[in-house]
């Protein structure tokens, strides 16, 4: 019997890190996206060019930044530019390969909510808000989303569309004038989802070791479709776990 030496959060983060390739330009969100991007840079993608919303281009932080304003980002960046330049020159013209985002809610078409839970005018919870996520979701060549899975987070329809994923289905991004491909992979602590090429609805394409399809579907707020070619996530390597645990202080 194999002894499990990693946690659900760890395999989620490592799987997300593996979705990044060397020499990509990556617009990084704080939290889980930042952890995954820094794992990728320290393992298989040493040339990953990380961009944070504060205007730091090519940051190579020695520890995980606490926010986009963490001094370690400016101290280690190739250069620091104004926030308008980040968005107007780098992001909107499509110069960023991948945007890495988290979310409070996501729906079957990968629309993201980071604004409110409940009615906008009388919310149950008011969330941090949009930040740069709408522009990232609109203009990056592709988007990867990383978040823990539950029926509270994976809902049939988000309470508020902060960042458009695939709208209500095929053609919506084009109709809205969004130039990027949108969310192409959603990575959770249970598995991996990708948009169906025709319907654009999220489909379960992979599960992590020890997770069965029923558990993933039970943690999803809609009738989740499952790919005929369902993959099993490779376990984290010793190197990946060592780097991740060093970054998070859990070594």
PDB file of C-alpha atoms in Angstrom:
ATOM      1  CA  UNK A   1       0.000   0.000   0.000  1.00  0.00           C
ATOM      2  CA  UNK A   2       1.385   3.376  -1.087  1.00  0.00           C
ATOM      3  CA  UNK A   3       1.777   5.990   1.642  1.00  0.00           C
ATOM      4  CA  UNK A   4       0.386   9.388   0.674  1.00  0.00           C
ATOM      5  CA  UNK A   5       3.153  11.929   1.171  1.00  0.00           C
ATOM      6  CA  UNK A   6       1.386  14.992  -0.171  1.00  0.00           C
ATOM      7  CA  UNK A   7      -1.807  16.905   0.574  1.00  0.00           C
ATOM      8  CA  UNK A   8      -4.703  17.860  -1.691  1.00  0.00           C
ATOM      9  CA  UNK A   9      -3.499  21.472  -1.720  1.00  0.00           C
ATOM     10  CA  UNK A  10      -0.005  20.353  -2.661  1.00  0.00           C
ATOM     11  CA  UNK A  11      -1.042  18.274  -5.660  1.00  0.00           C
ATOM     12  CA  UNK A  12      -3.349  21.096  -6.776  1.00  0.00           C
ATOM     13  CA  UNK A  13      -0.513  23.620  -6.633  1.00  0.00           C
ATOM     14  CA  UNK A  14       2.000  21.332  -8.341  1.00  0.00           C
ATOM     15  CA  UNK A  15      -0.487  20.479 -11.103  1.00  0.00           C
ATOM     16  CA  UNK A  16      -1.093  24.180 -11.667  1.00  0.00           C
ATOM     17  CA  UNK A  17       2.651  24.834 -11.766  1.00  0.00           C
ATOM     18  CA  UNK A  18       3.063  22.184 -14.461  1.00  0.00           C
ATOM     19  CA  UNK A  19       0.627  24.050 -16.705  1.00  0.00           C
ATOM     20  CA  UNK A  20       3.241  26.801 -17.110  1.00  0.00           C
ATOM     21  CA  UNK A  21       6.015  26.440 -19.669  1.00  0.00           C
ATOM     22  CA  UNK A  22       9.511  27.858 -19.654  1.00  0.00           C
ATOM     23  CA  UNK A  23       9.877  31.380 -21.064  1.00  0.00           C
ATOM     24  CA  UNK A  24       6.171  32.108 -20.862  1.00  0.00           C
ATOM     25  CA  UNK A  25       5.085  35.603 -19.856  1.00  0.00           C
ATOM     26  CA  UNK A  26       2.742  35.003 -16.926  1.00  0.00           C
ATOM     27  CA  UNK A  27       0.466  37.558 -15.232  1.00  0.00           C
ATOM     28  CA  UNK A  28       0.340  36.293 -11.665  1.00  0.00           C
ATOM     29  CA  UNK A  29      -2.403  36.737  -9.083  1.00  0.00           C
ATOM     30  CA  UNK A  30      -1.606  36.739  -5.367  1.00  0.00           C
ATOM     31  CA  UNK A  31      -2.329  33.603  -3.318  1.00  0.00           C
ATOM     32  CA  UNK A  32      -2.476  30.153  -4.880  1.00  0.00           C
ATOM     33  CA  UNK A  33      -1.579  31.440  -8.390  1.00  0.00           C
ATOM     34  CA  UNK A  34       1.573  33.093  -7.052  1.00  0.00           C
ATOM     35  CA  UNK A  35       2.589  29.940  -5.181  1.00  0.00           C
ATOM     36  CA  UNK A  36       2.133  27.774  -8.281  1.00  0.00           C
ATOM     37  CA  UNK A  37       3.996  30.199 -10.550  1.00  0.00           C
ATOM     38  CA  UNK A  38       6.938  30.380  -8.170  1.00  0.00           C
ATOM     39  CA  UNK A  39       7.071  26.580  -7.944  1.00  0.00           C
ATOM     40  CA  UNK A  40       7.179  26.427 -11.751  1.00  0.00           C
ATOM     41  CA  UNK A  41      10.007  28.981 -11.938  1.00  0.00           C
ATOM     42  CA  UNK A  42      12.068  27.057  -9.397  1.00  0.00           C
ATOM     43  CA  UNK A  43      11.569  23.674 -11.053  1.00  0.00           C
ATOM     44  CA  UNK A  44      10.881  23.126 -14.768  1.00  0.00           C
ATOM     45  CA  UNK A  45      10.418  26.726 -15.981  1.00  0.00           C
ATOM     46  CA  UNK A  46      13.417  28.803 -14.820  1.00  0.00           C
ATOM     47  CA  UNK A  47      12.796  31.334 -17.587  1.00  0.00           C
ATOM     48  CA  UNK A  48       9.170  32.000 -16.582  1.00  0.00           C
ATOM     49  CA  UNK A  49       8.693  35.774 -16.805  1.00  0.00           C
ATOM     50  CA  UNK A  50       6.385  36.738 -13.958  1.00  0.00           C
ATOM     51  CA  UNK A  51       4.396  39.955 -14.042  1.00  0.00           C
ATOM     52  CA  UNK A  52       2.487  41.302 -11.060  1.00  0.00           C
ATOM     53  CA  UNK A  53      -0.258  43.918 -11.220  1.00  0.00           C
ATOM     54  CA  UNK A  54       1.808  46.494  -9.330  1.00  0.00           C
ATOM     55  CA  UNK A  55       4.048  46.949 -12.396  1.00  0.00           C
ATOM     56  CA  UNK A  56       6.892  44.572 -11.574  1.00  0.00           C
ATOM     57  CA  UNK A  57       8.106  42.786 -14.722  1.00  0.00           C
ATOM     58  CA  UNK A  58      10.317  39.710 -14.422  1.00  0.00           C
ATOM     59  CA  UNK A  59      10.174  39.456 -10.623  1.00  0.00           C
ATOM     60  CA  UNK A  60      12.105  36.583  -9.021  1.00  0.00           C
ATOM     61  CA  UNK A  61      11.063  36.796  -5.356  1.00  0.00           C
ATOM     62  CA  UNK A  62      13.029  34.838  -2.793  1.00  0.00           C
ATOM     63  CA  UNK A  63       9.853  34.248  -0.796  1.00  0.00           C
ATOM     64  CA  UNK A  64       6.167  34.320  -1.612  1.00  0.00           C
ATOM     65  CA  UNK A  65       4.985  37.942  -1.824  1.00  0.00           C
ATOM     66  CA  UNK A  66       2.325  38.910   0.676  1.00  0.00           C
ATOM     67  CA  UNK A  67       0.639  41.257  -1.808  1.00  0.00           C
ATOM     68  CA  UNK A  68       1.258  42.924  -5.153  1.00  0.00           C
ATOM     69  CA  UNK A  69       2.891  45.709  -3.151  1.00  0.00           C
ATOM     70  CA  UNK A  70       5.450  43.469  -1.425  1.00  0.00           C
ATOM     71  CA  UNK A  71       8.877  45.099  -1.756  1.00  0.00           C
ATOM     72  CA  UNK A  72      10.515  41.817  -2.782  1.00  0.00           C
ATOM     73  CA  UNK A  73       8.786  42.093  -6.172  1.00  0.00           C
ATOM     74  CA  UNK A  74      10.286  45.510  -6.995  1.00  0.00           C
ATOM     75  CA  UNK A  75      13.679  44.545  -5.557  1.00  0.00           C
ATOM     76  CA  UNK A  76      14.020  41.470  -7.786  1.00  0.00           C
ATOM     77  CA  UNK A  77      12.228  42.641 -10.966  1.00  0.00           C
ATOM     78  CA  UNK A  78      13.894  43.320 -14.305  1.00  0.00           C
ATOM     79  CA  UNK A  79      12.083  46.641 -14.261  1.00  0.00           C
ATOM     80  CA  UNK A  80       9.157  48.394 -12.610  1.00  0.00           C
ATOM     81  CA  UNK A  81       6.660  50.286 -14.759  1.00  0.00           C
ATOM     82  CA  UNK A  82       3.462  52.161 -14.046  1.00  0.00           C
ATOM     83  CA  UNK A  83       0.207  50.265 -13.625  1.00  0.00           C
ATOM     84  CA  UNK A  84      -1.288  51.936 -16.739  1.00  0.00           C
ATOM     85  CA  UNK A  85       1.684  50.675 -18.770  1.00  0.00           C
ATOM     86  CA  UNK A  86       1.192  47.134 -17.485  1.00  0.00           C
ATOM     87  CA  UNK A  87      -2.395  47.146 -18.694  1.00  0.00           C
ATOM     88  CA  UNK A  88      -2.222  49.382 -21.771  1.00  0.00           C
ATOM     89  CA  UNK A  89       1.041  48.140 -23.264  1.00  0.00           C
ATOM     90  CA  UNK A  90       1.558  44.616 -21.974  1.00  0.00           C
ATOM     91  CA  UNK A  91      -1.860  43.159 -21.213  1.00  0.00           C
ATOM     92  CA  UNK A  92      -4.472  44.641 -23.538  1.00  0.00           C
ATOM     93  CA  UNK A  93      -2.498  44.145 -26.804  1.00  0.00           C
ATOM     94  CA  UNK A  94      -2.117  40.414 -26.002  1.00  0.00           C
ATOM     95  CA  UNK A  95       1.564  40.348 -25.050  1.00  0.00           C
ATOM     96  CA  UNK A  96       0.956  38.090 -22.020  1.00  0.00           C
ATOM     97  CA  UNK A  97       0.891  34.343 -22.668  1.00  0.00           C
ATOM     98  CA  UNK A  98      -1.062  33.238 -19.627  1.00  0.00           C
ATOM     99  CA  UNK A  99      -3.011  34.808 -16.789  1.00  0.00           C
ATOM    100  CA  UNK A 100      -3.081  32.914 -13.500  1.00  0.00           C
ATOM    101  CA  UNK A 101      -6.184  33.630 -11.398  1.00  0.00           C
ATOM    102  CA  UNK A 102      -8.052  32.479  -8.326  1.00  0.00           C
ATOM    103  CA  UNK A 103     -11.752  33.005  -7.587  1.00  0.00           C
ATOM    104  CA  UNK A 104     -14.400  32.901  -4.881  1.00  0.00           C
ATOM    105  CA  UNK A 105     -16.977  31.476  -7.297  1.00  0.00           C
ATOM    106  CA  UNK A 106     -16.779  29.973 -10.763  1.00  0.00           C
ATOM    107  CA  UNK A 107     -19.597  28.618 -12.907  1.00  0.00           C
ATOM    108  CA  UNK A 108     -20.037  25.999 -15.618  1.00  0.00           C
ATOM    109  CA  UNK A 109     -18.765  28.446 -18.264  1.00  0.00           C
ATOM    110  CA  UNK A 110     -15.754  29.506 -16.170  1.00  0.00           C
ATOM    111  CA  UNK A 111     -17.111  32.967 -15.379  1.00  0.00           C
ATOM    112  CA  UNK A 112     -15.428  34.267 -12.230  1.00  0.00           C
ATOM    113  CA  UNK A 113     -16.857  36.085  -9.226  1.00  0.00           C
ATOM    114  CA  UNK A 114     -14.650  37.988  -6.781  1.00  0.00           C
ATOM    115  CA  UNK A 115     -17.158  40.761  -6.011  1.00  0.00           C
ATOM    116  CA  UNK A 116     -20.099  39.626  -3.850  1.00  0.00           C
ATOM    117  CA  UNK A 117     -21.817  36.498  -2.585  1.00  0.00           C
ATOM    118  CA  UNK A 118     -25.581  36.968  -2.823  1.00  0.00           C
ATOM    119  CA  UNK A 119     -27.452  39.941  -4.253  1.00  0.00           C
ATOM    120  CA  UNK A 120     -25.198  42.834  -5.276  1.00  0.00           C
ATOM    121  CA  UNK A 121     -27.273  45.446  -3.439  1.00  0.00           C
ATOM    122  CA  UNK A 122     -27.631  43.357  -0.268  1.00  0.00           C
ATOM    123  CA  UNK A 123     -24.800  40.807  -0.334  1.00  0.00           C
ATOM    124  CA  UNK A 124     -24.204  38.071   2.202  1.00  0.00           C
ATOM    125  CA  UNK A 125     -20.467  38.638   1.756  1.00  0.00           C
ATOM    126  CA  UNK A 126     -18.635  41.469   0.047  1.00  0.00           C
ATOM    127  CA  UNK A 127     -15.443  40.154  -1.545  1.00  0.00           C
ATOM    128  CA  UNK A 128     -12.180  42.002  -2.359  1.00  0.00           C
ATOM    129  CA  UNK A 129     -13.396  42.953  -5.829  1.00  0.00           C
ATOM    130  CA  UNK A 130     -12.083  42.867  -9.358  1.00  0.00           C
ATOM    131  CA  UNK A 131      -8.581  44.286  -9.259  1.00  0.00           C
ATOM    132  CA  UNK A 132      -6.967  43.506 -12.608  1.00  0.00           C
ATOM    133  CA  UNK A 133      -8.743  40.165 -13.053  1.00  0.00           C
ATOM    134  CA  UNK A 134     -11.315  41.314 -15.657  1.00  0.00           C
ATOM    135  CA  UNK A 135      -8.545  42.607 -17.928  1.00  0.00           C
ATOM    136  CA  UNK A 136      -6.454  39.499 -17.360  1.00  0.00           C
ATOM    137  CA  UNK A 137      -9.400  37.251 -18.214  1.00  0.00           C
ATOM    138  CA  UNK A 138     -10.191  39.360 -21.277  1.00  0.00           C
ATOM    139  CA  UNK A 139      -6.788  39.834 -22.843  1.00  0.00           C
ATOM    140  CA  UNK A 140      -4.249  37.176 -21.847  1.00  0.00           C
ATOM    141  CA  UNK A 141      -3.742  34.597 -24.580  1.00  0.00           C
ATOM    142  CA  UNK A 142      -5.107  32.016 -22.166  1.00  0.00           C
ATOM    143  CA  UNK A 143      -6.118  31.833 -18.509  1.00  0.00           C
ATOM    144  CA  UNK A 144      -5.513  29.195 -15.840  1.00  0.00           C
ATOM    145  CA  UNK A 145      -7.690  29.226 -12.716  1.00  0.00           C
ATOM    146  CA  UNK A 146      -6.678  27.541  -9.465  1.00  0.00           C
ATOM    147  CA  UNK A 147      -9.119  27.154  -6.552  1.00  0.00           C
ATOM    148  CA  UNK A 148     -10.347  24.663  -3.977  1.00  0.00           C
ATOM    149  CA  UNK A 149     -13.482  22.817  -5.031  1.00  0.00           C
ATOM    150  CA  UNK A 150     -16.840  22.808  -3.257  1.00  0.00           C
ATOM    151  CA  UNK A 151     -20.470  23.418  -4.165  1.00  0.00           C
ATOM    152  CA  UNK A 152     -20.182  26.883  -2.605  1.00  0.00           C
ATOM    153  CA  UNK A 153     -17.394  27.808  -5.023  1.00  0.00           C
ATOM    154  CA  UNK A 154     -18.393  25.805  -8.127  1.00  0.00           C
ATOM    155  CA  UNK A 155     -21.889  27.041  -8.872  1.00  0.00           C
ATOM    156  CA  UNK A 156     -24.281  26.733 -11.782  1.00  0.00           C
ATOM    157  CA  UNK A 157     -24.286  30.508 -12.179  1.00  0.00           C
ATOM    158  CA  UNK A 158     -22.072  32.981 -10.351  1.00  0.00           C
ATOM    159  CA  UNK A 159     -23.789  35.596  -8.200  1.00  0.00           C
ATOM    160  CA  UNK A 160     -21.856  38.330 -10.033  1.00  0.00           C
ATOM    161  CA  UNK A 161     -19.695  38.164 -13.163  1.00  0.00           C
ATOM    162  CA  UNK A 162     -16.499  39.934 -12.169  1.00  0.00           C
ATOM    163  CA  UNK A 163     -14.417  38.413 -14.965  1.00  0.00           C
ATOM    164  CA  UNK A 164     -15.910  36.850 -18.074  1.00  0.00           C
ATOM    165  CA  UNK A 165     -14.899  33.291 -18.806  1.00  0.00           C
ATOM    166  CA  UNK A 166     -16.925  31.881 -21.687  1.00  0.00           C
ATOM    167  CA  UNK A 167     -20.061  33.900 -20.984  1.00  0.00           C
ATOM    168  CA  UNK A 168     -23.134  31.804 -21.717  1.00  0.00           C
ATOM    169  CA  UNK A 169     -21.422  29.594 -24.262  1.00  0.00           C
ATOM    170  CA  UNK A 170     -20.010  29.593 -27.797  1.00  0.00           C
ATOM    171  CA  UNK A 171     -19.367  32.967 -29.406  1.00  0.00           C
ATOM    172  CA  UNK A 172     -19.871  35.089 -26.305  1.00  0.00           C
ATOM    173  CA  UNK A 173     -16.223  36.139 -25.957  1.00  0.00           C
ATOM    174  CA  UNK A 174     -16.082  37.153 -29.602  1.00  0.00           C
ATOM    175  CA  UNK A 175     -19.362  39.045 -29.304  1.00  0.00           C
ATOM    176  CA  UNK A 176     -17.993  40.983 -26.336  1.00  0.00           C
ATOM    177  CA  UNK A 177     -14.756  41.781 -28.153  1.00  0.00           C
ATOM    178  CA  UNK A 178     -12.551  39.810 -25.771  1.00  0.00           C
ATOM    179  CA  UNK A 179      -9.306  38.973 -27.541  1.00  0.00           C
ATOM    180  CA  UNK A 180      -7.865  36.231 -25.321  1.00  0.00           C
ATOM    181  CA  UNK A 181      -8.926  32.580 -25.335  1.00  0.00           C
ATOM    182  CA  UNK A 182     -10.258  32.811 -21.776  1.00  0.00           C
ATOM    183  CA  UNK A 183      -9.981  30.109 -19.083  1.00  0.00           C
ATOM    184  CA  UNK A 184      -8.545  26.985 -20.688  1.00  0.00           C
ATOM    185  CA  UNK A 185      -7.916  25.017 -17.509  1.00  0.00           C
ATOM    186  CA  UNK A 186      -9.412  25.058 -14.009  1.00  0.00           C
ATOM    187  CA  UNK A 187      -7.287  23.195 -11.473  1.00  0.00           C
ATOM    188  CA  UNK A 188      -8.706  22.205  -8.103  1.00  0.00           C
ATOM    189  CA  UNK A 189      -7.768  20.074  -5.116  1.00  0.00           C
ATOM    190  CA  UNK A 190      -9.773  17.243  -6.727  1.00  0.00           C
ATOM    191  CA  UNK A 191      -8.911  17.374 -10.401  1.00  0.00           C
ATOM    192  CA  UNK A 192      -8.759  19.353 -13.632  1.00  0.00           C
ATOM    193  CA  UNK A 193     -11.520  20.846 -15.795  1.00  0.00           C
ATOM    194  CA  UNK A 194     -11.276  22.223 -19.321  1.00  0.00           C
ATOM    195  CA  UNK A 195     -13.872  23.886 -21.565  1.00  0.00           C
ATOM    196  CA  UNK A 196     -15.566  21.660 -24.119  1.00  0.00           C
ATOM    197  CA  UNK A 197     -14.370  22.760 -27.577  1.00  0.00           C
ATOM    198  CA  UNK A 198     -17.930  23.236 -28.844  1.00  0.00           C
ATOM    199  CA  UNK A 199     -20.169  24.074 -25.883  1.00  0.00           C
ATOM    200  CA  UNK A 200     -17.435  25.876 -23.838  1.00  0.00           C
ATOM    201  CA  UNK A 201     -18.888  24.270 -20.697  1.00  0.00           C
ATOM    202  CA  UNK A 202     -16.324  22.973 -18.217  1.00  0.00           C
ATOM    203  CA  UNK A 203     -15.685  19.233 -18.465  1.00  0.00           C
ATOM    204  CA  UNK A 204     -13.774  17.059 -15.999  1.00  0.00           C
ATOM    205  CA  UNK A 205     -10.648  15.968 -17.856  1.00  0.00           C
ATOM    206  CA  UNK A 206      -8.487  14.728 -14.977  1.00  0.00           C
ATOM    207  CA  UNK A 207      -8.638  13.540 -11.381  1.00  0.00           C
ATOM    208  CA  UNK A 208      -5.926  13.460  -8.751  1.00  0.00           C
ATOM    209  CA  UNK A 209      -4.764  10.128  -7.269  1.00  0.00           C
ATOM    210  CA  UNK A 210      -7.219   8.788  -4.696  1.00  0.00           C
ATOM    211  CA  UNK A 211     -10.110  10.928  -5.978  1.00  0.00           C
ATOM    212  CA  UNK A 212     -13.045   9.348  -7.775  1.00  0.00           C
ATOM    213  CA  UNK A 213     -15.373  10.999 -10.255  1.00  0.00           C
ATOM    214  CA  UNK A 214     -18.347  10.805  -7.880  1.00  0.00           C
ATOM    215  CA  UNK A 215     -16.508  12.931  -5.317  1.00  0.00           C
ATOM    216  CA  UNK A 216     -15.722  15.604  -7.912  1.00  0.00           C
ATOM    217  CA  UNK A 217     -19.300  15.694  -9.162  1.00  0.00           C
ATOM    218  CA  UNK A 218     -20.611  15.892  -5.587  1.00  0.00           C
ATOM    219  CA  UNK A 219     -18.446  18.989  -5.050  1.00  0.00           C
ATOM    220  CA  UNK A 220     -19.787  20.704  -8.173  1.00  0.00           C
ATOM    221  CA  UNK A 221     -22.951  22.790  -8.322  1.00  0.00           C
ATOM    222  CA  UNK A 222     -24.030  21.590 -11.755  1.00  0.00           C
ATOM    223  CA  UNK A 223     -24.250  18.288 -13.619  1.00  0.00           C
ATOM    224  CA  UNK A 224     -20.562  18.048 -14.443  1.00  0.00           C
ATOM    225  CA  UNK A 225     -19.731  16.239 -17.678  1.00  0.00           C
ATOM    226  CA  UNK A 226     -16.786  13.840 -17.673  1.00  0.00           C
ATOM    227  CA  UNK A 227     -14.335  13.373 -20.521  1.00  0.00           C
ATOM    228  CA  UNK A 228     -14.143   9.989 -22.235  1.00  0.00           C
ATOM    229  CA  UNK A 229     -10.358  10.333 -21.939  1.00  0.00           C
ATOM    230  CA  UNK A 230     -10.209  11.067 -18.220  1.00  0.00           C
ATOM    231  CA  UNK A 231      -6.590  11.384 -17.086  1.00  0.00           C
ATOM    232  CA  UNK A 232      -4.965  10.601 -13.745  1.00  0.00           C
ATOM    233  CA  UNK A 233      -2.750  13.370 -12.422  1.00  0.00           C
ATOM    234  CA  UNK A 234       0.874  12.301 -11.963  1.00  0.00           C
ATOM    235  CA  UNK A 235       1.939  12.480  -8.326  1.00  0.00           C
ATOM    236  CA  UNK A 236       4.188  15.361  -7.236  1.00  0.00           C
ATOM    237  CA  UNK A 237       7.897  14.612  -7.452  1.00  0.00           C
ATOM    238  CA  UNK A 238      10.246  14.889  -4.500  1.00  0.00           C
ATOM    239  CA  UNK A 239      11.753  18.032  -6.029  1.00  0.00           C
ATOM    240  CA  UNK A 240       8.389  19.690  -6.586  1.00  0.00           C
ATOM    241  CA  UNK A 241       7.282  18.996  -3.026  1.00  0.00           C
ATOM    242  CA  UNK A 242      10.576  20.227  -1.581  1.00  0.00           C
ATOM    243  CA  UNK A 243      10.351  23.512  -3.483  1.00  0.00           C
ATOM    244  CA  UNK A 244       6.691  24.012  -2.603  1.00  0.00           C
ATOM    245  CA  UNK A 245       7.236  23.292   1.086  1.00  0.00           C
ATOM    246  CA  UNK A 246      10.222  25.601   1.245  1.00  0.00           C
ATOM    247  CA  UNK A 247       8.160  28.418  -0.315  1.00  0.00           C
ATOM    248  CA  UNK A 248       5.200  27.905   2.007  1.00  0.00           C
ATOM    249  CA  UNK A 249       7.244  27.227   5.119  1.00  0.00           C
ATOM    250  CA  UNK A 250       5.792  23.747   5.540  1.00  0.00           C
ATOM    251  CA  UNK A 251       9.037  21.830   4.996  1.00  0.00           C
TER     252      UNK A 251
END
